[in-house]
Amino acid sequence: MEYLSSRVKNMEESATIAMAQKARELKNAGKDIISLSLGEPDFKTPKNIQNAAKEAIDSENYFSYSPVPGYLDLREAIAEKLQTGNKIPCAPENIVVSTGAKHSIANVFLALLDAGDEVIVYTPFWVSYIEMVKMAGGVPKLLEGTIDQEFKATAQQLEEAITPKTKAIIFSSPCNPTGAVWSEEELRAISEVVLKHDNLFVIADEIYEYINFTGKHASIASLPEMFERTITVNGFSKGYAMTGWRLGYICAPLPVAKACSKIQGQFTSGSCSIAQRAGIEALKGDQAERLKMAEAYRNRRALVKELLDEIPGLKTPMPEGAFYFFPDVSAYFGKKFGNQVIGNAGDLAMYLLSEANVSTVSGAAFGAPKCIRLSYAASESELKEALKRIKESLAQLK
Ligand code: PMP
Ligand code: GLU
């Protein structure tokens, strides 16, 4: 395939999607696989949102191209949510709706980065950030938060990592993969560092906003002077169980919003019209189902923590948000099953797939090679069975 571009040849495949694909293939081949690899709600999209999409189709009013940054009434609903729920002083003009938050983030990197510009990526990071930065010509610079720091690098570490080439910093809170949540105080400390540097932007990925067990979500864009320095990313996939609808958005300073819209105007046009109509209902309609799903994640989190704590050798912090556990599994490195040696987290994830029939993702994909990621967006019975199998398989390693 030497004819393919070096751009794509230098790109890693998404590890979350690759592992999910592997699990799907094994399942299709008749194996009893429990998939804890893909971060995807196992709930159905709430009925009121489904109905809004059906009504949009039946009205026959939404079959044409939508405005590139999204329908005005959707952007108004998003701006209203961000003003009242997140205290972000925005207007509909600051909002650009895209085909999933993944697409939103890609737009932002394309809008901000010139060749060689650096992006500080809080590590552990969500897999796609690195490849997106590279694709846009930028250079990802990892800023590591250790397990003892609850995986959150300090503002002091950030200060030390900034160079004249730093254009942006990115993190997710609640964090995929660690479940860490940045408090308002921690965000304030970050903002103080950022405001010392001209033209330095924060990309705040808040896609797990509604799956937060601390009871308080803080948005850095709401802090003094930070609105003009922050691109807030959010979407519908996680909180409203709408992964397949492909609907995400940014709230950004006007020049960035306009730039993203310009990029989108050449690449994709406005996102799916029907999904956008459903998005309005998601934001403005009854929130009961969303709250119920968040409560289910809370219960599952307690269950999985209890079961993981029964497994010797794992170091398992309690996540404060999102729907992942990210245990340190390095105590098993160097152990063997027959001739099979577990050299690293990737080997362990493959071992669990073949021996326990449970799919997980190696922490290496997230910049944390001692850990593995387990999604607990699965039913309680699946989680119990998966954790039982993991425990038994790990006990076989000597
Ligand atoms: N950011 C993070 C941290 C995620 O985990 C995901 C999950 N896919 C996304 C962004 C992208 O979400 P979407 O489905 O809206 O593209
Ligand atoms: N964000 C989810 C995950 O981390 C979905 C997969 C993806 O988009 O990479 O598993």
Tab-separated table of C-alpha atoms and ligand atoms in Angstrom:
chain	number	residue	atom	x	y	z
A	1	MET	CA	0.000	0.000	0.000
A	2	GLU	CA	2.903	2.345	-0.677
A	3	TYR	CA	0.569	4.625	-2.609
A	4	LEU	CA	-1.310	5.675	0.532
A	5	SER	CA	-0.413	9.060	1.994
A	6	SER	CA	2.219	9.288	4.688
A	7	ARG	CA	-0.476	11.108	6.677
A	8	VAL	CA	-2.544	7.963	6.974
A	9	LYS	CA	0.423	5.591	7.118
A	10	ASN	CA	1.716	7.447	10.166
A	11	MET	CA	-1.645	7.291	11.869
A	12	GLU	CA	-2.441	4.702	14.538
A	13	GLU	CA	-5.756	2.911	14.332
A	14	SER	CA	-8.141	3.786	17.193
A	15	ALA	CA	-7.415	1.162	19.872
A	16	THR	CA	-10.895	1.379	21.365
A	17	ILE	CA	-12.510	0.749	18.021
A	18	ALA	CA	-9.980	-1.950	17.071
A	19	MET	CA	-10.634	-3.889	20.288
A	20	ALA	CA	-14.384	-3.512	19.918
A	21	GLN	CA	-14.113	-4.805	16.371
A	22	LYS	CA	-12.098	-7.812	17.529
A	23	ALA	CA	-14.690	-8.563	20.222
A	24	ARG	CA	-17.492	-8.274	17.658
A	25	GLU	CA	-15.750	-10.697	15.287
A	26	LEU	CA	-15.260	-13.262	18.064
A	27	LYS	CA	-18.905	-12.870	19.075
A	28	ASN	CA	-20.015	-13.389	15.479
A	29	ALA	CA	-17.862	-16.521	15.374
A	30	GLY	CA	-19.933	-17.880	18.252
A	31	LYS	CA	-17.724	-16.998	21.255
A	32	ASP	CA	-19.409	-15.846	24.434
A	33	ILE	CA	-17.603	-12.506	24.642
A	34	ILE	CA	-18.473	-9.818	27.178
A	35	SER	CA	-17.421	-6.508	25.722
A	36	LEU	CA	-16.046	-3.985	28.173
A	37	SER	CA	-13.901	-2.327	25.541
A	38	LEU	CA	-15.988	0.282	23.780
A	39	GLY	CA	-17.106	3.309	25.755
A	40	GLU	CA	-20.695	3.230	24.679
A	41	PRO	CA	-23.884	3.403	26.760
A	42	ASP	CA	-25.816	0.125	26.672
A	43	PHE	CA	-29.097	2.033	27.079
A	44	LYS	CA	-31.507	2.908	24.321
A	45	THR	CA	-31.864	6.576	23.374
A	46	PRO	CA	-34.794	7.909	25.468
A	47	LYS	CA	-38.199	7.581	23.809
A	48	ASN	CA	-38.985	11.313	23.742
A	49	ILE	CA	-35.813	11.848	21.685
A	50	GLN	CA	-36.669	8.979	19.346
A	51	ASN	CA	-40.122	10.476	18.864
A	52	ALA	CA	-38.729	13.911	18.031
A	53	ALA	CA	-36.723	12.311	15.221
A	54	LYS	CA	-39.806	10.471	13.943
A	55	GLU	CA	-41.807	13.697	14.000
A	56	ALA	CA	-39.023	15.485	12.123
A	57	ILE	CA	-39.212	12.854	9.386
A	58	ASP	CA	-43.012	12.848	9.280
A	59	SER	CA	-43.134	16.642	8.958
A	60	GLU	CA	-41.080	16.363	5.747
A	61	ASN	CA	-39.515	19.709	6.673
A	62	TYR	CA	-36.008	18.505	7.440
A	63	PHE	CA	-34.772	16.703	4.371
A	64	SER	CA	-32.565	19.507	3.013
A	65	TYR	CA	-29.054	20.566	3.916
A	66	SER	CA	-29.003	22.180	7.331
A	67	PRO	CA	-27.036	25.386	8.007
A	68	VAL	CA	-23.337	24.468	8.277
A	69	PRO	CA	-22.937	25.302	12.011
A	70	GLY	CA	-26.300	23.691	12.855
A	71	TYR	CA	-29.935	24.828	12.989
A	72	LEU	CA	-30.316	28.124	14.808
A	73	ASP	CA	-32.885	26.734	17.254
A	74	LEU	CA	-30.508	23.898	18.189
A	75	ARG	CA	-27.660	26.362	18.694
A	76	GLU	CA	-29.996	28.520	20.787
A	77	ALA	CA	-30.903	25.509	22.918
A	78	ILE	CA	-27.221	24.630	23.369
A	79	ALA	CA	-26.294	28.222	24.237
A	80	GLU	CA	-29.123	28.334	26.772
A	81	LYS	CA	-27.950	25.054	28.348
A	82	LEU	CA	-24.375	26.332	28.555
A	83	GLN	CA	-25.438	29.683	30.015
A	84	THR	CA	-27.727	28.282	32.679
A	85	GLY	CA	-26.153	24.886	33.378
A	86	ASN	CA	-22.465	25.732	32.947
A	87	LYS	CA	-22.351	29.509	33.520
A	88	ILE	CA	-20.583	29.974	30.194
A	89	PRO	CA	-21.321	33.467	28.810
A	90	CYS	CA	-21.997	32.407	25.230
A	91	ALA	CA	-24.369	33.171	22.349
A	92	PRO	CA	-25.652	30.884	19.560
A	93	GLU	CA	-22.911	32.328	17.294
A	94	ASN	CA	-20.318	30.666	19.500
A	95	ILE	CA	-21.792	27.228	18.882
A	96	VAL	CA	-20.845	24.911	16.019
A	97	VAL	CA	-22.706	21.619	15.795
A	98	SER	CA	-20.796	18.726	14.222
A	99	THR	CA	-21.073	15.056	13.396
A	100	GLY	CA	-20.114	13.900	16.896
A	101	ALA	CA	-17.739	15.439	19.425
A	102	LYS	CA	-14.941	13.537	17.724
A	103	HIS	CA	-15.553	15.597	14.610
A	104	SER	CA	-15.778	18.769	16.712
A	105	ILE	CA	-12.330	18.154	18.182
A	106	ALA	CA	-10.812	17.396	14.783
A	107	ASN	CA	-12.208	20.709	13.475
A	108	VAL	CA	-10.682	22.582	16.397
A	109	PHE	CA	-7.199	21.176	15.835
A	110	LEU	CA	-7.444	21.975	12.119
A	111	ALA	CA	-8.561	25.497	12.999
A	112	LEU	CA	-5.805	26.202	15.529
A	113	LEU	CA	-2.659	24.352	14.520
A	114	ASP	CA	0.114	25.167	12.102
A	115	ALA	CA	2.900	22.688	11.408
A	116	GLY	CA	5.034	22.244	14.516
A	117	ASP	CA	2.587	23.836	16.947
A	118	GLU	CA	2.477	21.960	20.226
A	119	VAL	CA	-0.563	20.698	22.074
A	120	ILE	CA	-0.203	19.699	25.713
A	121	VAL	CA	-2.230	16.543	26.182
A	122	TYR	CA	-3.099	15.623	29.764
A	123	THR	CA	-2.110	11.982	30.147
A	124	PRO	CA	-3.777	9.468	30.439
A	125	PHE	CA	-5.647	10.835	27.428
A	126	TRP	CA	-8.509	9.789	25.207
A	127	VAL	CA	-7.002	7.823	22.297
A	128	SER	CA	-8.019	10.032	19.410
A	129	TYR	CA	-6.469	13.319	20.601
A	130	ILE	CA	-2.935	12.323	19.653
A	131	GLU	CA	-3.710	11.214	16.128
A	132	MET	CA	-5.908	14.239	15.519
A	133	VAL	CA	-3.150	16.632	16.614
A	134	LYS	CA	-0.679	14.849	14.333
A	135	MET	CA	-3.112	14.848	11.435
A	136	ALA	CA	-3.444	18.642	11.789
A	137	GLY	CA	0.365	18.986	11.627
A	138	GLY	CA	0.769	19.590	15.364
A	139	VAL	CA	3.008	17.929	17.910
A	140	PRO	CA	1.393	16.296	20.937
A	141	LYS	CA	3.274	16.839	24.213
A	142	LEU	CA	2.239	14.486	26.966
A	143	LEU	CA	1.702	15.856	30.461
A	144	GLU	CA	1.531	12.927	32.810
A	145	GLY	CA	-0.658	12.682	35.857
A	146	THR	CA	0.245	9.625	37.914
A	147	ILE	CA	-2.163	7.296	39.649
A	148	ASP	CA	-1.089	8.820	42.989
A	149	GLN	CA	-2.185	12.247	41.708
A	150	GLU	CA	-5.571	10.789	40.764
A	151	PHE	CA	-4.190	10.965	37.219
A	152	LYS	CA	-4.332	14.775	37.238
A	153	ALA	CA	-1.146	16.695	36.425
A	154	THR	CA	-0.774	19.843	38.530
A	155	ALA	CA	-0.872	23.445	37.332
A	156	GLN	CA	2.822	23.635	38.227
A	157	GLN	CA	3.544	20.745	35.846
A	158	LEU	CA	1.516	22.543	33.172
A	159	GLU	CA	3.513	25.739	33.658
A	160	GLU	CA	6.744	23.800	33.167
A	161	ALA	CA	5.483	22.088	30.005
A	162	ILE	CA	4.513	25.278	28.158
A	163	THR	CA	6.937	26.414	25.427
A	164	PRO	CA	6.720	29.279	22.925
A	165	LYS	CA	5.230	26.739	20.490
A	166	THR	CA	2.372	25.648	22.762
A	167	LYS	CA	-0.917	26.508	21.112
A	168	ALA	CA	-3.408	24.537	23.155
A	169	ILE	CA	-3.938	22.148	26.025
A	170	ILE	CA	-6.543	19.395	26.027
A	171	PHE	CA	-8.104	17.187	28.669
A	172	SER	CA	-11.441	15.552	29.341
A	173	SER	CA	-13.278	16.057	32.622
A	174	PRO	CA	-14.803	13.698	33.632
A	175	CYS	CA	-11.866	11.892	32.079
A	176	ASN	CA	-11.868	9.057	29.612
A	177	PRO	CA	-10.077	6.747	30.526
A	178	THR	CA	-9.412	7.485	34.235
A	179	GLY	CA	-12.755	8.802	35.471
A	180	ALA	CA	-10.950	11.738	37.135
A	181	VAL	CA	-12.948	14.945	37.568
A	182	TRP	CA	-11.291	18.373	37.755
A	183	SER	CA	-12.739	20.546	40.512
A	184	GLU	CA	-13.387	24.247	40.046
A	185	GLU	CA	-10.294	25.005	42.156
A	186	GLU	CA	-8.133	22.802	39.950
A	187	LEU	CA	-9.539	24.445	36.826
A	188	ARG	CA	-8.893	27.859	38.339
A	189	ALA	CA	-5.248	26.908	38.876
A	190	ILE	CA	-5.011	25.823	35.211
A	191	SER	CA	-6.662	29.071	34.084
A	192	GLU	CA	-4.149	31.153	36.032
A	193	VAL	CA	-1.313	29.481	34.123
A	194	VAL	CA	-3.076	29.754	30.754
A	195	LEU	CA	-3.861	33.452	31.169
A	196	LYS	CA	-0.167	34.229	31.580
A	197	HIS	CA	0.392	33.194	27.957
A	198	ASP	CA	-1.066	34.948	24.902
A	199	ASN	CA	-2.888	32.867	22.310
A	200	LEU	CA	-2.918	29.711	24.408
A	201	PHE	CA	-6.219	27.842	24.283
A	202	VAL	CA	-7.846	25.239	26.470
A	203	ILE	CA	-9.825	22.510	24.757
A	204	ALA	CA	-12.133	21.281	27.504
A	205	ASP	CA	-13.772	17.996	26.536
A	206	GLU	CA	-16.893	17.766	28.685
A	207	ILE	CA	-18.640	14.923	26.860
A	208	TYR	CA	-19.056	12.976	30.145
A	209	GLU	CA	-20.503	15.992	31.975
A	210	TYR	CA	-23.679	14.161	32.943
A	211	ILE	CA	-21.891	11.078	34.252
A	212	ASN	CA	-20.284	12.706	37.237
A	213	PHE	CA	-20.524	11.275	40.745
A	214	THR	CA	-19.054	14.259	42.588
A	215	GLY	CA	-22.346	16.095	42.235
A	216	LYS	CA	-20.658	19.097	40.646
A	217	HIS	CA	-19.440	19.650	37.107
A	218	ALA	CA	-17.224	22.678	36.558
A	219	SER	CA	-16.565	24.288	33.163
A	220	ILE	CA	-13.298	26.159	32.770
A	221	ALA	CA	-14.926	28.490	30.204
A	222	SER	CA	-17.048	29.935	33.018
A	223	LEU	CA	-14.029	31.239	34.951
A	224	PRO	CA	-12.997	34.900	34.682
A	225	GLU	CA	-11.428	35.784	31.322
A	226	MET	CA	-11.480	32.149	30.225
A	227	PHE	CA	-14.356	32.333	27.768
A	228	GLU	CA	-12.096	33.818	25.089
A	229	ARG	CA	-9.471	31.152	25.771
A	230	THR	CA	-11.592	28.024	25.878
A	231	ILE	CA	-13.159	25.721	23.382
A	232	THR	CA	-15.715	23.660	25.273
A	233	VAL	CA	-16.512	20.354	23.576
A	234	ASN	CA	-19.674	18.449	24.376
A	235	GLY	CA	-22.254	16.274	22.694
A	236	PHE	CA	-25.134	13.883	23.024
A	237	SER	CA	-23.449	10.474	22.749
A	238	LYS	CA	-22.831	9.706	26.410
A	239	GLY	CA	-25.349	11.597	28.537
A	240	TYR	CA	-28.310	10.854	26.251
A	241	ALA	CA	-27.133	7.464	24.925
A	242	MET	CA	-26.984	8.771	21.359
A	243	THR	CA	-23.653	7.454	20.073
A	244	GLY	CA	-24.973	6.407	16.673
A	245	TRP	CA	-26.802	9.659	15.994
A	246	ARG	CA	-23.460	11.476	15.595
A	247	LEU	CA	-24.133	14.817	17.185
A	248	GLY	CA	-21.598	16.930	19.042
A	249	TYR	CA	-20.747	20.605	19.398
A	250	ILE	CA	-18.244	23.198	20.462
A	251	CYS	CA	-18.696	26.490	22.209
A	252	ALA	CA	-15.776	28.686	21.166
A	253	PRO	CA	-14.626	32.279	20.837
A	254	LEU	CA	-16.128	33.718	17.650
A	255	PRO	CA	-13.016	33.493	15.417
A	256	VAL	CA	-12.574	29.819	16.316
A	257	ALA	CA	-16.276	29.043	15.848
A	258	LYS	CA	-16.215	30.740	12.432
A	259	ALA	CA	-13.065	28.864	11.451
A	260	CYS	CA	-14.600	25.510	12.417
A	261	SER	CA	-17.714	26.354	10.460
A	262	LYS	CA	-15.565	27.266	7.439
A	263	ILE	CA	-13.722	23.927	7.659
A	264	GLN	CA	-16.975	22.046	8.056
A	265	GLY	CA	-18.417	23.924	5.063
A	266	GLN	CA	-15.737	22.354	2.888
A	267	PHE	CA	-15.554	18.904	4.494
A	268	THR	CA	-18.936	17.741	5.747
A	269	SER	CA	-21.586	20.537	5.656
A	270	GLY	CA	-24.100	20.681	8.495
A	271	SER	CA	-24.605	17.492	10.504
A	272	CYS	CA	-27.590	15.186	10.026
A	273	SER	CA	-30.800	17.237	10.045
A	274	ILE	CA	-32.916	14.612	11.822
A	275	ALA	CA	-30.294	14.048	14.530
A	276	GLN	CA	-30.258	17.794	15.135
A	277	ARG	CA	-34.036	17.909	15.632
A	278	ALA	CA	-33.660	15.040	18.100
A	279	GLY	CA	-30.884	16.988	19.844
A	280	ILE	CA	-33.260	19.876	20.545
A	281	GLU	CA	-35.640	17.487	22.315
A	282	ALA	CA	-32.726	15.966	24.233
A	283	LEU	CA	-31.807	19.362	25.643
A	284	LYS	CA	-35.257	20.845	26.147
A	285	GLY	CA	-37.382	17.790	26.850
A	286	ASP	CA	-37.818	15.671	29.971
A	287	GLN	CA	-34.451	14.812	31.578
A	288	ALA	CA	-35.767	11.888	33.659
A	289	GLU	CA	-34.206	9.163	31.481
A	290	ARG	CA	-30.823	10.856	31.465
A	291	LEU	CA	-30.869	11.054	35.252
A	292	LYS	CA	-31.947	7.414	35.504
A	293	MET	CA	-29.056	6.304	33.302
A	294	ALA	CA	-26.583	8.310	35.398
A	295	GLU	CA	-27.964	6.627	38.524
A	296	ALA	CA	-27.534	3.194	36.948
A	297	TYR	CA	-23.880	4.024	36.214
A	298	ARG	CA	-23.430	5.030	39.847
A	299	ASN	CA	-24.751	1.639	41.022
A	300	ARG	CA	-22.619	-0.248	38.529
A	301	ARG	CA	-19.566	1.705	39.604
A	302	ALA	CA	-20.067	0.570	43.201
A	303	LEU	CA	-20.549	-3.029	42.072
A	304	VAL	CA	-17.481	-3.126	39.840
A	305	LYS	CA	-15.292	-1.428	42.449
A	306	GLU	CA	-16.254	-4.084	44.976
A	307	LEU	CA	-15.511	-6.886	42.510
A	308	LEU	CA	-12.212	-5.388	41.324
A	309	ASP	CA	-11.080	-4.945	44.920
A	310	GLU	CA	-11.455	-8.697	45.404
A	311	ILE	CA	-8.777	-9.318	42.759
A	312	PRO	CA	-5.269	-9.495	44.193
A	313	GLY	CA	-2.592	-7.227	42.713
A	314	LEU	CA	-4.803	-4.606	41.102
A	315	LYS	CA	-4.522	-0.977	42.095
A	316	THR	CA	-7.959	0.434	41.392
A	317	PRO	CA	-8.774	4.095	42.020
A	318	MET	CA	-12.469	4.926	42.374
A	319	PRO	CA	-13.481	6.919	39.284
A	320	GLU	CA	-15.428	10.119	39.951
A	321	GLY	CA	-17.076	10.265	36.557
A	322	ALA	CA	-17.467	8.749	33.065
A	323	PHE	CA	-18.034	4.963	32.919
A	324	TYR	CA	-14.577	3.447	33.082
A	325	PHE	CA	-12.305	1.797	35.601
A	326	PHE	CA	-8.614	2.180	34.939
A	327	PRO	CA	-6.755	-0.219	37.261
A	328	ASP	CA	-2.983	-0.542	37.376
A	329	VAL	CA	-2.357	-4.176	36.411
A	330	SER	CA	1.443	-4.085	36.418
A	331	ALA	CA	1.645	-6.606	39.283
A	332	TYR	CA	0.824	-9.227	36.634
A	333	PHE	CA	3.626	-8.238	34.259
A	334	GLY	CA	6.214	-11.010	33.974
A	335	LYS	CA	3.720	-13.704	35.023
A	336	LYS	CA	2.966	-16.694	32.832
A	337	PHE	CA	0.155	-18.942	31.701
A	338	GLY	CA	1.821	-22.029	30.242
A	339	ASN	CA	4.323	-20.598	27.787
A	340	GLN	CA	2.450	-17.335	27.419
A	341	VAL	CA	4.253	-14.482	29.200
A	342	ILE	CA	2.379	-11.309	30.126
A	343	GLY	CA	4.911	-8.647	29.206
A	344	ASN	CA	2.655	-5.587	29.265
A	345	ALA	CA	-0.918	-4.295	29.436
A	346	GLY	CA	-1.531	-5.168	25.777
A	347	ASP	CA	-0.587	-8.793	26.470
A	348	LEU	CA	-2.867	-8.803	29.493
A	349	ALA	CA	-5.803	-7.403	27.513
A	350	MET	CA	-5.259	-10.087	24.845
A	351	TYR	CA	-4.961	-12.765	27.531
A	352	LEU	CA	-8.261	-11.637	29.078
A	353	LEU	CA	-9.876	-11.696	25.660
A	354	SER	CA	-8.742	-15.232	24.901
A	355	GLU	CA	-8.948	-16.769	28.406
A	356	ALA	CA	-11.790	-14.858	30.051
A	357	ASN	CA	-13.680	-13.939	26.874
A	358	VAL	CA	-13.784	-10.375	28.149
A	359	SER	CA	-12.620	-7.473	25.999
A	360	THR	CA	-10.858	-4.521	27.628
A	361	VAL	CA	-8.428	-1.933	26.236
A	362	SER	CA	-4.717	-1.691	27.008
A	363	GLY	CA	-3.781	1.481	28.887
A	364	ALA	CA	-0.917	1.947	26.422
A	365	ALA	CA	-3.469	3.350	23.965
A	366	PHE	CA	-4.207	6.081	26.522
A	367	GLY	CA	-0.573	6.780	27.420
A	368	ALA	CA	-0.648	4.679	30.617
A	369	PRO	CA	1.083	1.377	29.889
A	370	LYS	CA	0.589	-0.072	33.393
A	371	CYS	CA	-3.198	0.076	33.231
A	372	ILE	CA	-6.115	-1.434	31.389
A	373	ARG	CA	-9.489	0.206	30.778
A	374	LEU	CA	-12.785	-1.492	31.534
A	375	SER	CA	-16.024	0.164	30.521
A	376	TYR	CA	-18.867	-0.493	32.933
A	377	ALA	CA	-21.519	0.615	30.459
A	378	ALA	CA	-22.875	-2.939	30.538
A	379	SER	CA	-25.642	-4.679	32.484
A	380	GLU	CA	-25.058	-5.703	36.103
A	381	SER	CA	-25.296	-9.382	35.202
A	382	GLU	CA	-22.708	-8.989	32.436
A	383	LEU	CA	-20.448	-7.035	34.762
A	384	LYS	CA	-20.684	-9.702	37.480
A	385	GLU	CA	-19.914	-12.467	35.025
A	386	ALA	CA	-17.074	-10.501	33.391
A	387	LEU	CA	-15.406	-9.720	36.705
A	388	LYS	CA	-15.735	-13.335	37.836
A	389	ARG	CA	-14.029	-14.499	34.656
A	390	ILE	CA	-11.298	-11.860	34.937
A	391	LYS	CA	-10.617	-12.879	38.532
A	392	GLU	CA	-10.355	-16.563	37.618
A	393	SER	CA	-8.125	-15.909	34.605
A	394	LEU	CA	-5.760	-13.678	36.536
A	395	ALA	CA	-5.510	-16.316	39.260
A	396	GLN	CA	-4.134	-18.728	36.646
A	397	LEU	CA	-1.145	-16.487	36.012
A	398	LYS	CA	1.908	-17.646	37.920
B	1	PMP	N1	-14.285	12.725	23.786
B	1	PMP	C1	-14.191	11.677	24.617
B	1	PMP	C2	-13.378	11.816	25.846
B	1	PMP	C3	-14.836	10.474	24.323
B	1	PMP	O1	-14.722	9.430	25.125
B	1	PMP	C4	-15.589	10.377	23.148
B	1	PMP	C5	-16.262	9.062	22.897
B	1	PMP	N2	-16.470	8.637	21.722
B	1	PMP	C6	-15.663	11.501	22.314
B	1	PMP	C7	-15.002	12.660	22.661
B	1	PMP	C8	-16.411	11.514	21.020
B	1	PMP	O2	-17.768	11.412	21.173
B	1	PMP	P1	-18.780	11.410	19.945
B	1	PMP	O3	-19.484	10.124	19.971
B	1	PMP	O4	-19.702	12.575	20.201
B	1	PMP	O5	-17.988	11.623	18.702
B	2	GLU	N1	-15.190	7.199	23.223
B	2	GLU	C1	-15.476	5.806	23.258
B	2	GLU	C2	-14.303	5.064	23.813
B	2	GLU	O1	-13.352	5.655	24.254
B	2	GLU	C3	-15.961	5.312	21.949
B	2	GLU	C4	-14.934	4.832	20.961
B	2	GLU	C5	-14.269	5.922	20.254
B	2	GLU	O2	-14.958	6.801	19.733
B	2	GLU	O3	-13.048	5.879	20.240
B	2	GLU	O4	-14.332	3.865	23.862
